[in-house]
């Protein structure tokens, strides 16, 4: 029988066991500049909420990226590699099997040709928003600006060919809204790990998904061959697919 101390020790180590090892791609990234906070409790206690936020009780946030091209809900880039999910079924019926047509191809389909941030920001301000937040990067590893960290898979190089974050910022500042950017990259390695798998049943059982193609490792991340794909690292469920 496990003691309480042993059980807590195993639980504490579980996240580390689920995460893949650091890749060579991570080692090649340029260093991140130091900010005003070092993560210690003492320094973090010095943080003060900005004065403007006292009266800014309502703001808007745009969770908009390549998944909108498929028009079948959030978490699309992950769930198309989850055999049996609604988004997998829709993807196979609409675009084909993810061994050939996957997240990389959906990124190419996203054009944003009717994107009008100025009009949208005006609507948000009319609704009472005091600030606006643009998504900078989702778990799908696609940067929404002209990113030097992701030179091929960003919104200026691929898809819309526009600096989405920059255009949002320009419109927000024009109309007097405070501007912010959200970052969702922390779960990306585990989130995209399923793209390195394959169907377990059916005519294409065992055929590798396109995430295993080394030509696209900058998007799907390299994944160690000797490690199981951590499909349990994050919840199996996600927001329900919906047309939008």
C-alpha positions as a Markdown table, in Angstrom:
| # | Residue | x | y | z |
|---|---|---|---|---|
| 1 | Unk | 0.0 | 0.0 | 0.0 |
| 2 | Unk | 1.3 | 3.5 | -0.9 |
| 3 | Unk | 1.8 | 5.9 | 1.9 |
| 4 | Unk | 0.4 | 9.4 | 1.6 |
| 5 | Unk | 3.9 | 10.8 | 1.2 |
| 6 | Unk | 4.7 | 8.4 | -1.6 |
| 7 | Unk | 1.4 | 9.1 | -3.4 |
| 8 | Unk | 2.0 | 12.8 | -3.3 |
| 9 | Unk | 5.5 | 12.3 | -4.6 |
| 10 | Unk | 4.3 | 10.3 | -7.6 |
| 11 | Unk | 1.6 | 12.9 | -8.4 |
| 12 | Unk | 4.1 | 15.7 | -8.2 |
| 13 | Unk | 6.4 | 13.9 | -10.7 |
| 14 | Unk | 3.6 | 13.0 | -13.2 |
| 15 | Unk | 3.8 | 16.2 | -15.3 |
| 16 | Unk | 7.5 | 15.7 | -15.9 |
| 17 | Unk | 6.9 | 12.1 | -17.1 |
| 18 | Unk | 4.3 | 13.3 | -19.6 |
| 19 | Unk | 6.4 | 16.0 | -21.1 |
| 20 | Unk | 8.8 | 15.0 | -24.0 |
| 21 | Unk | 12.5 | 15.8 | -23.6 |
| 22 | Unk | 13.9 | 19.2 | -24.6 |
| 23 | Unk | 14.5 | 19.2 | -28.3 |
| 24 | Unk | 17.4 | 20.5 | -30.4 |
| 25 | Unk | 14.9 | 23.1 | -31.8 |
| 26 | Unk | 14.5 | 24.6 | -28.4 |
| 27 | Unk | 18.3 | 24.9 | -27.9 |
| 28 | Unk | 18.6 | 26.9 | -31.2 |
| 29 | Unk | 16.1 | 29.6 | -30.1 |
| 30 | Unk | 17.6 | 33.0 | -29.3 |
| 31 | Unk | 17.8 | 34.0 | -25.6 |
| 32 | Unk | 14.8 | 35.7 | -24.1 |
| 33 | Unk | 15.4 | 39.1 | -22.6 |
| 34 | Unk | 15.1 | 39.5 | -18.9 |
| 35 | Unk | 11.9 | 41.2 | -17.7 |
| 36 | Unk | 11.3 | 43.2 | -14.5 |
| 37 | Unk | 10.2 | 40.0 | -12.5 |
| 38 | Unk | 12.4 | 37.0 | -11.8 |
| 39 | Unk | 9.6 | 34.7 | -10.5 |
| 40 | Unk | 10.4 | 34.9 | -6.9 |
| 41 | Unk | 7.6 | 35.6 | -4.4 |
| 42 | Unk | 9.4 | 38.6 | -3.0 |
| 43 | Unk | 9.7 | 40.3 | -6.4 |
| 44 | Unk | 6.3 | 39.4 | -7.6 |
| 45 | Unk | 4.8 | 41.1 | -4.5 |
| 46 | Unk | 6.1 | 44.3 | -5.9 |
| 47 | Unk | 3.7 | 44.1 | -8.9 |
| 48 | Unk | 0.8 | 46.6 | -8.9 |
| 49 | Unk | -2.3 | 46.4 | -11.0 |
| 50 | Unk | -2.2 | 49.3 | -13.6 |
| 51 | Unk | -4.3 | 52.2 | -12.5 |
| 52 | Unk | -6.3 | 52.2 | -15.8 |
| 53 | Unk | -7.6 | 48.6 | -15.0 |
| 54 | Unk | -9.5 | 49.8 | -11.9 |
| 55 | Unk | -12.2 | 51.2 | -14.3 |
| 56 | Unk | -11.7 | 48.8 | -17.2 |
| 57 | Unk | -14.1 | 46.1 | -16.1 |
| 58 | Unk | -14.9 | 44.9 | -19.6 |
| 59 | Unk | -12.7 | 44.0 | -22.5 |
| 60 | Unk | -12.7 | 41.8 | -25.7 |
| 61 | Unk | -10.4 | 39.0 | -26.7 |
| 62 | Unk | -10.0 | 37.4 | -30.1 |
| 63 | Unk | -9.2 | 33.7 | -30.2 |
| 64 | Unk | -8.8 | 33.7 | -34.0 |
| 65 | Unk | -6.3 | 31.7 | -36.0 |
| 66 | Unk | -5.8 | 29.0 | -38.7 |
| 67 | Unk | -8.5 | 26.7 | -37.2 |
| 68 | Unk | -11.1 | 29.2 | -38.5 |
| 69 | Unk | -10.4 | 28.1 | -42.0 |
| 70 | Unk | -12.0 | 24.8 | -41.4 |
| 71 | Unk | -15.0 | 26.4 | -39.7 |
| 72 | Unk | -15.4 | 23.5 | -37.3 |
| 73 | Unk | -14.5 | 24.7 | -33.9 |
| 74 | Unk | -11.5 | 25.2 | -31.6 |
| 75 | Unk | -8.8 | 22.6 | -31.0 |
| 76 | Unk | -9.2 | 21.6 | -34.6 |
| 77 | Unk | -5.4 | 21.2 | -35.1 |
| 78 | Unk | -5.3 | 18.6 | -32.3 |
| 79 | Unk | -8.6 | 16.8 | -32.7 |
| 80 | Unk | -8.1 | 16.0 | -36.4 |
| 81 | Unk | -5.4 | 13.5 | -35.2 |
| 82 | Unk | -7.8 | 11.9 | -32.6 |
| 83 | Unk | -9.4 | 9.1 | -34.5 |
| 84 | Unk | -13.1 | 8.9 | -33.8 |
| 85 | Unk | -13.5 | 12.6 | -32.7 |
| 86 | Unk | -16.1 | 14.7 | -34.5 |
| 87 | Unk | -13.4 | 16.9 | -35.9 |
| 88 | Unk | -11.4 | 13.9 | -37.2 |
| 89 | Unk | -14.5 | 12.6 | -39.0 |
| 90 | Unk | -15.3 | 16.1 | -40.5 |
| 91 | Unk | -11.7 | 16.5 | -41.6 |
| 92 | Unk | -11.4 | 13.2 | -43.3 |
| 93 | Unk | -14.8 | 13.7 | -45.1 |
| 94 | Unk | -13.9 | 17.3 | -46.1 |
| 95 | Unk | -10.1 | 17.3 | -46.8 |
| 96 | Unk | -8.9 | 13.8 | -46.6 |
| 97 | Unk | -6.8 | 11.7 | -44.2 |
| 98 | Unk | -4.4 | 13.5 | -41.8 |
| 99 | Unk | -1.5 | 11.4 | -43.1 |
| 100 | Unk | -1.6 | 13.6 | -46.2 |
| 101 | Unk | -3.7 | 16.7 | -45.3 |
| 102 | Unk | -3.3 | 18.0 | -41.8 |
| 103 | Unk | -2.8 | 21.1 | -39.7 |
| 104 | Unk | 0.0 | 22.4 | -42.0 |
| 105 | Unk | -2.5 | 22.5 | -44.9 |
| 106 | Unk | -5.2 | 24.1 | -42.9 |
| 107 | Unk | -2.7 | 26.9 | -42.1 |
| 108 | Unk | -2.4 | 27.5 | -45.9 |
| 109 | Unk | -6.2 | 27.7 | -46.3 |
| 110 | Unk | -6.6 | 30.5 | -43.8 |
| 111 | Unk | -6.6 | 33.7 | -45.8 |
| 112 | Unk | -8.4 | 36.3 | -43.6 |
| 113 | Unk | -9.2 | 38.2 | -46.7 |
| 114 | Unk | -12.2 | 39.9 | -45.1 |
| 115 | Unk | -10.4 | 40.7 | -41.8 |
| 116 | Unk | -11.3 | 44.3 | -40.8 |
| 117 | Unk | -9.8 | 45.0 | -37.4 |
| 118 | Unk | -10.8 | 48.7 | -37.5 |
| 119 | Unk | -14.5 | 47.9 | -37.9 |
| 120 | Unk | -14.4 | 45.2 | -35.3 |
| 121 | Unk | -12.6 | 47.4 | -32.7 |
| 122 | Unk | -15.2 | 50.1 | -33.3 |
| 123 | Unk | -17.9 | 47.5 | -32.5 |
| 124 | Unk | -16.1 | 46.3 | -29.4 |
| 125 | Unk | -15.7 | 49.9 | -28.2 |
| 126 | Unk | -19.4 | 50.6 | -28.9 |
| 127 | Unk | -20.2 | 47.6 | -26.7 |
| 128 | Unk | -18.3 | 49.2 | -23.8 |
| 129 | Unk | -14.9 | 47.5 | -24.1 |
| 130 | Unk | -12.0 | 49.4 | -22.5 |
| 131 | Unk | -9.3 | 47.1 | -23.7 |
| 132 | Unk | -8.7 | 44.5 | -26.4 |
| 133 | Unk | -6.5 | 41.4 | -26.3 |
| 134 | Unk | -5.2 | 39.6 | -29.5 |
| 135 | Unk | -4.1 | 36.0 | -29.4 |
| 136 | Unk | -0.4 | 35.9 | -30.2 |
| 137 | Unk | 0.0 | 32.1 | -30.6 |
| 138 | Unk | -2.4 | 29.2 | -29.9 |
| 139 | Unk | -1.3 | 25.7 | -28.8 |
| 140 | Unk | -1.0 | 25.0 | -32.6 |
| 141 | Unk | 2.4 | 26.7 | -32.8 |
| 142 | Unk | 1.4 | 29.2 | -35.5 |
| 143 | Unk | 2.5 | 32.7 | -34.6 |
| 144 | Unk | 0.1 | 35.6 | -35.6 |
| 145 | Unk | 2.8 | 38.1 | -36.3 |
| 146 | Unk | 6.0 | 38.3 | -38.4 |
| 147 | Unk | 7.8 | 36.0 | -36.0 |
| 148 | Unk | 11.6 | 35.4 | -35.9 |
| 149 | Unk | 10.9 | 32.5 | -33.6 |
| 150 | Unk | 8.6 | 30.8 | -36.2 |
| 151 | Unk | 9.8 | 32.1 | -39.6 |
| 152 | Unk | 7.8 | 29.7 | -41.7 |
| 153 | Unk | 4.6 | 29.2 | -39.7 |
| 154 | Unk | 3.4 | 32.7 | -39.0 |
| 155 | Unk | 0.6 | 34.9 | -40.3 |
| 156 | Unk | 2.9 | 37.0 | -42.5 |
| 157 | Unk | 4.7 | 34.2 | -44.2 |
| 158 | Unk | 1.8 | 31.8 | -44.5 |
| 159 | Unk | -2.0 | 32.0 | -44.9 |
| 160 | Unk | -3.3 | 35.6 | -44.5 |
| 161 | Unk | 0.1 | 37.2 | -45.3 |
| 162 | Unk | -0.8 | 39.8 | -42.7 |
| 163 | Unk | 0.6 | 40.8 | -39.3 |
| 164 | Unk | -2.6 | 40.0 | -37.4 |
| 165 | Unk | -1.3 | 41.1 | -34.0 |
| 166 | Unk | 0.1 | 44.3 | -35.4 |
| 167 | Unk | -3.2 | 45.2 | -37.2 |
| 168 | Unk | -5.2 | 44.5 | -34.0 |
| 169 | Unk | -2.8 | 46.7 | -32.1 |
| 170 | Unk | -3.0 | 49.6 | -34.6 |
| 171 | Unk | -6.8 | 49.5 | -34.6 |
| 172 | Unk | -7.0 | 49.3 | -30.7 |
| 173 | Unk | -4.7 | 52.2 | -30.2 |
| 174 | Unk | -6.5 | 54.3 | -32.9 |
| 175 | Unk | -9.8 | 53.9 | -31.0 |
| 176 | Unk | -8.3 | 54.4 | -27.5 |
| 177 | Unk | -8.4 | 50.8 | -26.2 |
| 178 | Unk | -5.7 | 49.4 | -24.1 |
| 179 | Unk | -4.0 | 46.5 | -26.0 |
| 180 | Unk | -2.6 | 43.2 | -24.9 |
| 181 | Unk | -1.5 | 39.9 | -26.4 |
| 182 | Unk | -2.2 | 36.3 | -25.0 |
| 183 | Unk | 0.2 | 33.4 | -25.3 |
| 184 | Unk | -0.9 | 29.8 | -25.4 |
| 185 | Unk | 2.3 | 28.0 | -26.4 |
| 186 | Unk | 3.1 | 26.3 | -23.1 |
| 187 | Unk | 1.0 | 23.2 | -24.0 |
| 188 | Unk | 2.1 | 23.0 | -27.6 |
| 189 | Unk | 4.4 | 19.9 | -27.3 |
| 190 | Unk | 1.8 | 17.7 | -25.7 |
| 191 | Unk | -1.1 | 19.2 | -27.6 |
| 192 | Unk | 0.5 | 18.5 | -31.0 |
| 193 | Unk | 2.0 | 15.1 | -30.0 |
| 194 | Unk | -1.0 | 13.3 | -31.4 |
| 195 | Unk | 0.0 | 14.5 | -34.9 |
| 196 | Unk | 2.9 | 12.0 | -34.6 |
| 197 | Unk | 0.5 | 9.1 | -34.2 |
| 198 | Unk | -1.6 | 7.0 | -36.6 |
| 199 | Unk | -5.1 | 5.5 | -36.9 |
| 200 | Unk | -5.5 | 2.4 | -34.7 |
| 201 | Unk | -8.2 | 0.8 | -36.9 |
| 202 | Unk | -9.5 | 1.0 | -40.4 |
| 203 | Unk | -7.9 | 0.8 | -43.9 |
| 204 | Unk | -5.2 | 3.3 | -42.9 |
| 205 | Unk | -4.3 | 1.8 | -39.5 |
| 206 | Unk | -0.6 | 2.4 | -38.8 |
| 207 | Unk | -0.1 | 4.9 | -41.6 |
| 208 | Unk | 1.8 | 7.8 | -39.9 |
| 209 | Unk | 0.0 | 11.2 | -39.7 |
| 210 | Unk | 1.8 | 14.1 | -41.3 |
| 211 | Unk | 3.3 | 15.2 | -37.9 |
| 212 | Unk | 5.9 | 12.4 | -38.3 |
| 213 | Unk | 7.2 | 14.0 | -41.5 |
| 214 | Unk | 10.6 | 15.7 | -40.5 |
| 215 | Unk | 10.0 | 18.4 | -43.2 |
| 216 | Unk | 7.4 | 19.9 | -40.8 |
| 217 | Unk | 9.1 | 19.4 | -37.5 |
| 218 | Unk | 9.2 | 23.2 | -37.1 |
| 219 | Unk | 5.4 | 23.2 | -36.8 |
| 220 | Unk | 4.6 | 19.8 | -35.2 |
| 221 | Unk | 7.8 | 19.8 | -33.0 |
| 222 | Unk | 10.3 | 16.9 | -33.1 |
| 223 | Unk | 9.0 | 14.0 | -30.9 |
| 224 | Unk | 11.3 | 11.3 | -29.5 |
| 225 | Unk | 10.6 | 7.9 | -31.2 |
| 226 | Unk | 11.2 | 6.0 | -27.9 |
| 227 | Unk | 8.4 | 7.8 | -26.0 |
| 228 | Unk | 4.7 | 7.1 | -26.0 |
| 229 | Unk | 2.5 | 9.8 | -27.4 |
| 230 | Unk | 1.1 | 11.6 | -24.3 |
| 231 | Unk | -2.5 | 11.7 | -25.3 |
| 232 | Unk | -3.4 | 11.8 | -21.6 |
| 233 | Unk | -1.3 | 14.9 | -20.8 |
| 234 | Unk | -4.2 | 17.2 | -21.4 |
| 235 | Unk | -8.0 | 16.5 | -21.2 |
| 236 | Unk | -9.4 | 14.4 | -24.1 |
| 237 | Unk | -12.4 | 16.7 | -24.3 |
| 238 | Unk | -12.4 | 20.2 | -25.8 |
| 239 | Unk | -14.9 | 22.8 | -26.8 |
| 240 | Unk | -17.6 | 21.2 | -28.9 |
| 241 | Unk | -17.1 | 21.6 | -32.6 |
| 242 | Unk | -19.3 | 24.3 | -34.0 |
| 243 | Unk | -19.8 | 26.1 | -37.3 |
| 244 | Unk | -18.6 | 29.7 | -37.2 |
